[in-house]
Each structure stands twice: as C-alpha cells, then as structure tokens.
Amino acid sequence: MRLHVGCAMWAHTQWQGRMLPHPLPPEERLRAYASWCNAVEGNTTFYATPPRSTVESWARQTDPGFRFLVKLPRTITHERRLTGAEEELRAFLEAIEPLGPRAHALWVQLPGSFTPGELGALAAFLHRLPRSHRYAVEVRHRAFFDDPRAARLLEGVLARAGAEWVPFDTTVFFRSPPSSDAERETWTRKPRLPRRAPALTDRPIVRYLGRDDAERTVEGWKPWLDTVVGWLREGRSPTVFIHTPDNADALTLARRFHDEVRARLPEVEPLPEPVTPTEPLTLF
C-alpha cells in the first residue's frame, strides 16, 4: 500500500531553516521537499507554462514514484473556458513531458462561474485529451454540490473520461471566524463548499484546508482518515494535500496525516527520512 501526501508548494519562506536546509539553490529545493513528502501540487503552472528545461530539473530532483498534480494554465481553463485552446494545450503537454510518470494527473481547476450548463464543453475537452495522462477536475460552482442531478451529470462526464473529481474540503476552515491575518486573507479567497468524499477512480485526490492552529487542523481531518483508510483497504492509491492559511506547518502536518494512516494500516509504505537543517558550527 502506498499513500501519497503533499503540500501546495515545495518552497516556502517559513520552512527555510526550520524544516528545510537554508540556503538551497533552486535546483535543490524540490529534492529537499521530496524527502518530506511524496507528492506536490503544481500550482505555478496555472500562471504560465514553464520552460521544458525547468520541468527537466523537477524530474531530476524526484524519484519516478513522486507525484505531481499539475494544474492546467488559466488561459485554457479560465480565459478560453476549455474551447479554442489547442495551441496552449499542446505547448503545455510538451513542456511537462519530462515528468514522465511523475505527472500523476493533469488538474483541470475550473472557475466558480463554470456552471452545470457548460458540462458539454468539459466533456468535449476531456474527450480530446491524449490518453497518455490521467486527469482530475475541480469544480467550484455551488450547484455541483447542492443539486444531485448536476452532480450525477458531472460524474457521468468524468467517468466516461476516466477522470477523478477533486474535492477541496474547506469545511473545517469556515467552521469559525478567522483569528489571524493569514486566515482573514484566506477567508476572502477560498471557496465555501460542502465536503465531498466519493472516489470515481482507483487514484482519488483530496485537497484539505485546515486552520493555522495545528491541532484544529488535525481534529478536522478525522473524517478523511476514515475515508483514506477505506480507500487503501479497497486497493485504491490516494493522494492527500494538506493546506493551512499560512502553510507554516504544512510539511509536518502532511507527514502527520501519513503517520496517522500508518498507525491504522502499518503495511502502508513509510515516507523517506526528511532532510533537515544542520546545526550551525560554533566556535569556543
């Protein structure tokens, strides 16, 4: 059994010197992160397709079993809304090719304005995609969560393409008012949607947003522990991404989630030993 866990990024100022060695050159930062977690969200690709040489560096720093959830550029999903973006898609697929099996799934994150009435565009888009990749779709329009018919229609579109529905669970975060600057900023930016747990494929993906208080984050993920343990027992291979508003402790929290799953299922493969900062030399 193998459970993949990760964070929203692999470089974060608040990790430097605390959990990851500092300073590190850019070509070593992902390698250090990959000693803590075995998956990462590729959020940077949403803003621009990276040069192929950059992606080659990502591949060199990670083992083939490492998982990237690579987000499609916003020109495809938000500006073109999945239509007429063939050239942008071709350039993106060519750029990420060096990842090989590390590209666990290509992540189609749709804007909150993308409604059930546009599912035809999603179906046509998924149908045109090459079968060489897995795909995962995140929707944010409330109707997909409140209207059972809309949910069934989306599930049908995804099932025909062999794609997964990615839930972004923010229920714990929105359970009580924000209490820090990072939480107040996140409060205005993140979607407020019900928790959704069913998996459509053998490789479900979960994005979970906790609070800046670590224990509240841990308390809130208990339902996901049950779900993930169940998936593993069914023979599925899940990936779970842990977020907090400031992400200061996201690395250790992701490993803690993995540890809590292994406490129930010791046969789950352990994570690697993390590379940590070395103690500075002192002179006497």
Coordinates of C-alpha atoms in Angstrom, one line a residue:
M1 CA 0.0 0.0 0.0
R2 CA 1.2 3.5 -0.8
L3 CA -0.3 6.7 0.4
H4 CA 0.9 10.0 -1.2
V5 CA 0.8 13.2 0.8
G6 CA 2.0 16.7 0.0
C7 CA 1.5 20.5 0.1
A8 CA 0.6 23.3 -2.2
M9 CA 4.2 24.2 -2.9
W10 CA 7.7 22.9 -2.4
A11 CA 9.4 26.1 -1.4
H12 CA 8.1 28.3 1.4
T13 CA 9.9 31.0 3.3
Q14 CA 8.6 29.8 6.7
W15 CA 10.1 26.3 6.1
Q16 CA 13.6 27.6 5.4
G17 CA 16.0 26.9 8.2
R18 CA 13.2 25.3 10.3
M19 CA 12.4 22.2 8.3
L20 CA 14.4 22.5 5.1
P21 CA 18.1 23.4 4.8
H22 CA 18.8 27.0 4.0
P23 CA 20.1 28.4 1.8
L24 CA 19.5 26.0 -1.1
P25 CA 19.9 26.7 -4.8
P26 CA 16.7 26.4 -6.8
E27 CA 17.8 23.1 -8.4
E28 CA 17.9 21.5 -4.9
R29 CA 14.8 22.9 -3.3
L30 CA 12.4 20.3 -4.7
R31 CA 14.8 17.5 -3.8
A32 CA 14.8 18.6 -0.2
Y33 CA 11.0 18.9 -0.1
A34 CA 10.7 15.4 -1.7
S35 CA 12.5 14.0 1.4
W36 CA 9.5 15.1 3.4
C37 CA 6.5 14.4 1.1
N38 CA 6.0 12.2 -1.9
A39 CA 3.6 14.5 -3.8
V40 CA 3.1 18.2 -4.5
E41 CA 0.5 20.4 -6.2
G42 CA 1.8 22.1 -9.3
N43 CA 0.1 25.4 -8.8
T44 CA 2.7 27.5 -10.6
T45 CA 1.7 26.1 -14.0
F46 CA -1.7 27.8 -13.6
Y47 CA 0.0 31.2 -14.2
A48 CA 2.4 30.2 -17.0
T49 CA 3.6 27.1 -18.9
P50 CA 7.1 26.5 -17.6
P51 CA 10.1 26.1 -19.9
R52 CA 10.9 22.5 -20.7
S53 CA 14.3 22.9 -19.0
T54 CA 12.6 23.8 -15.7
V55 CA 10.5 20.7 -15.8
E56 CA 13.6 18.6 -16.6
S57 CA 15.0 20.0 -13.4
W58 CA 11.9 18.9 -11.5
A59 CA 12.3 15.4 -12.9
R60 CA 15.9 15.2 -11.9
Q61 CA 15.1 16.1 -8.3
T62 CA 12.4 13.5 -7.7
D63 CA 12.1 9.7 -8.0
P64 CA 9.7 8.3 -10.6
G65 CA 7.2 7.4 -7.8
F66 CA 6.9 11.0 -6.8
R67 CA 3.5 12.5 -7.8
F68 CA 2.8 16.0 -9.3
L69 CA -0.8 17.2 -9.6
V70 CA -0.1 19.6 -12.4
K71 CA -2.6 22.4 -12.9
L72 CA -3.5 23.4 -16.5
P73 CA -2.8 27.0 -17.3
R74 CA -5.6 29.5 -16.7
T75 CA -5.6 30.6 -20.3
I76 CA -7.1 27.1 -21.0
T77 CA -9.5 26.8 -18.0
H78 CA -10.5 30.3 -17.1
E79 CA -9.9 32.5 -20.2
R80 CA -10.8 30.1 -23.0
R81 CA -13.1 28.0 -20.8
L82 CA -11.8 24.8 -22.4
T83 CA -12.6 25.8 -26.0
G84 CA -10.2 27.0 -28.7
A85 CA -7.1 26.5 -26.6
E86 CA -5.5 23.7 -28.7
E87 CA -2.2 25.5 -29.2
E88 CA -1.9 26.4 -25.5
L89 CA -2.7 22.8 -24.5
R90 CA -0.1 21.4 -27.0
A91 CA 2.6 23.7 -25.6
F92 CA 1.7 22.7 -22.0
L93 CA 1.7 18.9 -22.7
E94 CA 5.1 19.3 -24.5
A95 CA 6.6 21.3 -21.6
I96 CA 5.6 18.7 -18.9
E97 CA 6.7 15.7 -20.9
P98 CA 9.9 15.3 -18.9
L99 CA 8.0 14.5 -15.8
G100 CA 7.0 11.1 -17.2
P101 CA 5.2 9.0 -14.6
R102 CA 5.6 11.8 -12.0
A103 CA 2.8 13.6 -13.7
H104 CA 0.2 11.8 -11.6
A105 CA -2.7 13.7 -13.0
L106 CA -3.3 16.9 -15.0
W107 CA -5.5 19.1 -12.9
V108 CA -8.4 20.9 -14.6
Q109 CA -9.4 23.5 -12.0
L110 CA -12.5 25.3 -13.2
P111 CA -13.6 28.8 -12.1
G112 CA -16.6 29.2 -9.8
S113 CA -18.6 30.7 -12.7
F114 CA -18.3 27.4 -14.6
T115 CA -21.9 26.0 -14.3
P116 CA -23.6 22.7 -15.0
G117 CA -24.8 24.2 -18.3
E118 CA -21.2 24.1 -19.5
L119 CA -20.6 20.4 -19.0
G120 CA -20.8 19.9 -22.7
A121 CA -17.6 21.9 -23.1
L122 CA -15.9 19.9 -20.4
A123 CA -17.0 16.6 -22.0
A124 CA -15.7 17.7 -25.3
F125 CA -12.4 18.9 -23.8
L126 CA -11.8 15.7 -21.9
H127 CA -12.6 13.6 -25.0
R128 CA -9.9 15.4 -27.0
L129 CA -7.2 14.9 -24.4
P130 CA -4.5 12.3 -25.0
R131 CA -4.9 9.0 -23.1
S132 CA -1.3 9.1 -22.1
H133 CA -2.2 11.1 -18.9
R134 CA -4.7 10.8 -16.1
Y135 CA -7.0 13.8 -15.5
A136 CA -8.6 15.3 -12.4
V137 CA -11.2 18.0 -12.4
E138 CA -12.1 20.5 -9.6
V139 CA -15.3 22.4 -9.8
R140 CA -16.4 25.3 -7.6
H141 CA -19.9 26.2 -8.6
R142 CA -22.3 25.5 -5.8
A143 CA -24.8 23.7 -8.0
F144 CA -22.5 20.7 -8.4
F145 CA -22.7 20.2 -4.6
D146 CA -26.3 21.2 -3.9
D147 CA -28.1 19.8 -7.0
P148 CA -28.0 15.9 -7.1
R149 CA -28.8 16.0 -10.9
A150 CA -25.9 18.3 -11.6
A151 CA -23.6 16.1 -9.5
R152 CA -24.7 13.0 -11.4
L153 CA -24.2 14.7 -14.8
L154 CA -20.6 15.7 -13.8
E155 CA -19.8 12.3 -12.5
G156 CA -21.0 10.8 -15.8
V157 CA -18.8 13.2 -17.8
L158 CA -15.8 12.3 -15.6
A159 CA -16.5 8.6 -15.6
R160 CA -16.5 8.5 -19.4
A161 CA -13.1 10.1 -19.5
G162 CA -11.7 8.1 -16.6
A163 CA -11.2 11.3 -14.7
E164 CA -11.3 12.0 -11.0
W165 CA -13.4 14.6 -9.2
V166 CA -11.0 16.6 -6.9
P167 CA -12.7 17.8 -3.7
F168 CA -11.3 20.9 -2.0
D169 CA -12.5 20.5 1.6
T170 CA -12.7 23.9 3.3
T171 CA -15.5 23.0 5.8
V172 CA -13.1 23.0 8.8
F173 CA -11.7 26.3 7.9
F174 CA -15.1 28.0 7.6
R175 CA -16.4 26.5 10.8
S176 CA -15.5 29.5 12.9
P177 CA -14.3 33.1 12.1
P178 CA -10.7 33.8 11.2
S179 CA -8.2 34.5 14.0
S180 CA -5.0 35.5 12.2
D181 CA -4.0 37.7 9.2
A182 CA -3.4 34.7 7.0
E183 CA -6.8 33.3 8.0
R184 CA -8.6 36.6 7.2
E185 CA -7.0 36.7 3.8
T186 CA -7.8 33.1 3.0
W187 CA -11.4 33.7 4.2
T188 CA -12.0 36.0 1.3
R189 CA -10.3 33.8 -1.4
K190 CA -11.2 30.2 -0.8
P191 CA -14.5 28.5 -1.9
R192 CA -17.0 27.7 0.8
L193 CA -18.4 24.3 -0.3
P194 CA -19.7 21.1 1.3
R195 CA -17.3 18.2 1.9
R196 CA -17.5 15.6 -0.9
A197 CA -15.8 12.2 -0.4
P198 CA -16.8 9.7 -3.1
A199 CA -14.0 8.5 -5.3
L200 CA -14.5 7.9 -9.0
T201 CA -11.2 6.2 -9.8
D202 CA -8.6 4.0 -8.2
R203 CA -6.5 7.1 -7.6
P204 CA -8.6 9.6 -5.6
I205 CA -7.2 13.0 -4.8
V206 CA -8.1 15.2 -1.8
R207 CA -7.2 18.8 -1.1
Y208 CA -7.9 19.7 2.6
L209 CA -7.7 23.2 4.2
G210 CA -7.3 23.4 7.9
R211 CA -6.5 26.3 10.2
D212 CA -3.3 27.9 11.4
D213 CA -3.8 26.1 14.7
A214 CA -2.3 22.7 14.0
E215 CA -4.5 20.8 16.5
R216 CA -7.7 22.2 14.9
T217 CA -6.3 21.1 11.6
V218 CA -5.7 17.6 12.9
E219 CA -9.1 17.4 14.6
G220 CA -10.8 18.4 11.4
W221 CA -9.2 15.8 9.1
K222 CA -10.6 12.9 11.1
P223 CA -13.3 12.1 8.5
W224 CA -10.6 12.0 5.8
L225 CA -8.6 9.5 7.9
D226 CA -11.5 7.1 7.8
T227 CA -12.1 7.7 4.1
V228 CA -8.4 7.3 3.1
V229 CA -8.0 4.1 5.2
G230 CA -11.1 2.7 3.5
W231 CA -9.7 3.6 0.0
L232 CA -6.4 1.9 0.8
R233 CA -8.2 -1.3 2.0
E234 CA -10.2 -1.3 -1.3
G235 CA -6.9 -1.3 -3.2
R236 CA -7.0 2.4 -4.2
S237 CA -3.9 4.7 -4.2
P238 CA -5.0 8.1 -2.8
T239 CA -3.1 11.4 -2.7
V240 CA -3.9 13.9 0.0
F241 CA -2.7 17.5 0.0
I242 CA -2.7 19.4 3.4
H243 CA -3.2 23.2 3.3
T244 CA -3.3 25.8 6.1
P245 CA -3.8 29.5 5.6
D246 CA -0.1 30.3 6.3
N247 CA 1.2 26.8 5.4
A248 CA 3.9 27.3 8.0
D249 CA 3.5 23.8 9.4
A250 CA 2.1 22.1 6.3
L251 CA 5.1 19.9 5.8
T252 CA 5.0 18.4 9.2
L253 CA 1.2 18.2 9.1
A254 CA 1.3 16.2 5.8
R255 CA 3.7 13.8 7.4
R256 CA 1.5 13.6 10.5
F257 CA -1.5 12.7 8.4
H258 CA 0.5 9.9 6.8
D259 CA 1.7 8.7 10.2
E260 CA -1.9 8.6 11.5
V261 CA -3.0 6.5 8.5
R262 CA 0.0 4.1 9.0
A263 CA -1.0 3.8 12.7
R264 CA -4.2 2.1 11.4
L265 CA -2.5 0.4 8.4
P266 CA 1.1 -0.5 9.2
E267 CA 1.5 -2.1 5.8
V268 CA 1.4 1.4 4.2
E269 CA 4.9 2.2 2.8
P270 CA 6.6 4.7 5.1
L271 CA 7.8 8.1 3.9
P272 CA 11.5 8.8 3.4
E273 CA 13.6 10.2 6.2
P274 CA 13.4 14.0 5.8
V275 CA 16.4 16.2 5.1
T276 CA 16.5 18.7 7.9
P277 CA 18.7 21.8 8.6
T278 CA 22.1 21.0 10.2
E279 CA 23.1 22.7 13.4
P280 CA 25.4 25.7 12.7
L281 CA 29.1 25.3 13.6
T282 CA 30.0 27.2 16.8
L283 CA 33.4 28.4 18.0
F284 CA 34.5 28.3 21.6

